[in-house]
Short mmCIF file of C-alpha atoms and ligand atoms in Angstrom, two decimals:
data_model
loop_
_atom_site.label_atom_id
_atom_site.label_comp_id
_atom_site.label_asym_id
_atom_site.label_seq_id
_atom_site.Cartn_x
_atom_site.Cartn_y
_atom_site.Cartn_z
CA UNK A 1 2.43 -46.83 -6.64
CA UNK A 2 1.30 -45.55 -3.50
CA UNK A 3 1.71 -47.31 -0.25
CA UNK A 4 0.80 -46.05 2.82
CA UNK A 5 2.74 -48.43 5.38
CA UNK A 6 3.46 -46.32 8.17
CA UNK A 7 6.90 -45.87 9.95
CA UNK A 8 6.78 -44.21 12.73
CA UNK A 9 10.47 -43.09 13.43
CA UNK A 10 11.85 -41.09 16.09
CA UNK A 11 14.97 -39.72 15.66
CA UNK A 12 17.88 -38.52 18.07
CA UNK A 13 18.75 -34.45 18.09
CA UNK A 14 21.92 -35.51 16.26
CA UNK A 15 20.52 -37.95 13.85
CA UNK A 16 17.90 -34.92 13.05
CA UNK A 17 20.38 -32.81 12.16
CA UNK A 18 22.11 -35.23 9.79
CA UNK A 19 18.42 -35.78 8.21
CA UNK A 20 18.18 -32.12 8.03
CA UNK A 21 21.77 -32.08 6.11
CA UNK A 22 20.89 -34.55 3.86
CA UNK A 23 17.39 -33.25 3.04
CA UNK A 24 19.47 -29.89 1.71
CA UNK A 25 22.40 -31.38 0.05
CA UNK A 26 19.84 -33.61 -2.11
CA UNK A 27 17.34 -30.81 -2.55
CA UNK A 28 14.22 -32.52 -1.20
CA UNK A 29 10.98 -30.88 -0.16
CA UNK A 30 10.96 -33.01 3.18
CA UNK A 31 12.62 -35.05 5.73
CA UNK A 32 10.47 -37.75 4.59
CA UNK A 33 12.08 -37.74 1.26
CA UNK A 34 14.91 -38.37 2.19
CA UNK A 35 14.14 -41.01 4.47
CA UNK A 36 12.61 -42.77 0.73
CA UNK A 37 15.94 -41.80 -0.82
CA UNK A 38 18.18 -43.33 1.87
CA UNK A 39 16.45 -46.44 1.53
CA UNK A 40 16.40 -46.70 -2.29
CA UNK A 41 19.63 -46.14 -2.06
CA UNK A 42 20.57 -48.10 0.45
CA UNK A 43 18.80 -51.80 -0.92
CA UNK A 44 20.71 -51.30 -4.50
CA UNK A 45 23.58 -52.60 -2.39
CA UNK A 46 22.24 -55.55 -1.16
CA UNK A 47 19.61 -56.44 -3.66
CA UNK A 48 18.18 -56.14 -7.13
CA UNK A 49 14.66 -56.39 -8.80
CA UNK A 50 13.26 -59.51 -9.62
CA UNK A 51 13.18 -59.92 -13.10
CA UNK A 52 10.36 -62.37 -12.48
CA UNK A 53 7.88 -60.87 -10.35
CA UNK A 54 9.28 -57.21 -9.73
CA UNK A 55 10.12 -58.10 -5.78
CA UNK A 56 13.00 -57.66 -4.49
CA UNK A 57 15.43 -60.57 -4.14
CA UNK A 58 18.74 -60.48 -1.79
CA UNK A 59 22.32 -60.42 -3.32
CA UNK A 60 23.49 -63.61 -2.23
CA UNK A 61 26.96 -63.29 -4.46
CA UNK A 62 28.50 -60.66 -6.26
CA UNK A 63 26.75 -62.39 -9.16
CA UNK A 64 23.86 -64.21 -7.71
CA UNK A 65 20.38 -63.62 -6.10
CA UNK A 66 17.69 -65.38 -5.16
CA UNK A 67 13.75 -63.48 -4.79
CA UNK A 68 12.03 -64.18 -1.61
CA UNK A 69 8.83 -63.90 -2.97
CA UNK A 70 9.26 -66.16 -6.50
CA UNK A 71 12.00 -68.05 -5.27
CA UNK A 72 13.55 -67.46 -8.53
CA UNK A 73 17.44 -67.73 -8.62
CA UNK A 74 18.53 -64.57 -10.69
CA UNK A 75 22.45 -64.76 -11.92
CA UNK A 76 24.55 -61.72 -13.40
CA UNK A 77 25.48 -62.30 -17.14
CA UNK A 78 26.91 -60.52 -19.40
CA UNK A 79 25.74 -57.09 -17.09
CA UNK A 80 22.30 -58.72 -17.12
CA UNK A 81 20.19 -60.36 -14.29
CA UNK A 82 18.82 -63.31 -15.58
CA UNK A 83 16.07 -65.37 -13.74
CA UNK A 84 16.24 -69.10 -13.99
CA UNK A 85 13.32 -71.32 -13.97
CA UNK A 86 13.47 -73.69 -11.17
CA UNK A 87 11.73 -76.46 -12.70
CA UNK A 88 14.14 -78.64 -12.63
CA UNK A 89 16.46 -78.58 -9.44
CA UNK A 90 18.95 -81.27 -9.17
ZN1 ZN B 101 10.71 -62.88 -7.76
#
């Protein structure tokens, strides 16, 4: 699993600081890291992985999803997201 899409970030004095905070408090060998942990961190707010196709698909409810790359709708039941086949869409 490694993808080498560059981001090319430059950050504020302050903001490097912050990153330098964070990259101690979490233990990580670089600022990079934690950059990778933010982000994970970050997207388990606002969306899950696609059962279906392992993308990632955009909360659209507290209890509903739908994949931008399937187009599956995924709903929350019983603790588990559950894909539903959009074959047949009233
Ligand atoms: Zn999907």
């Amino acid at each position: 699993m490694t993808q080498n899409a560059h981001l090319d970030l430059e950050l504020t004095p302050e903001e490097e600081e912050m990153v330098e905070l964070l990259q101690e408090e979490m233990g990580l060998p670089t600022r990079e890291a934690v950059l990778h942990m933010l982000v994970k961190q970050a997207i388990q707010r606002v969306a899950i992985t696609c059962p279906t196709c392992g993308h990632f698909a955009r909360r659209t409810a507290e209890d509903k999803a739908q994949c931008r790359s399937c187009l599956s709708v995924i709903t929350l039941s019983e603790d588990i997201w559950e894909a539903k086949a959009d074959l047949n869409v009233e």
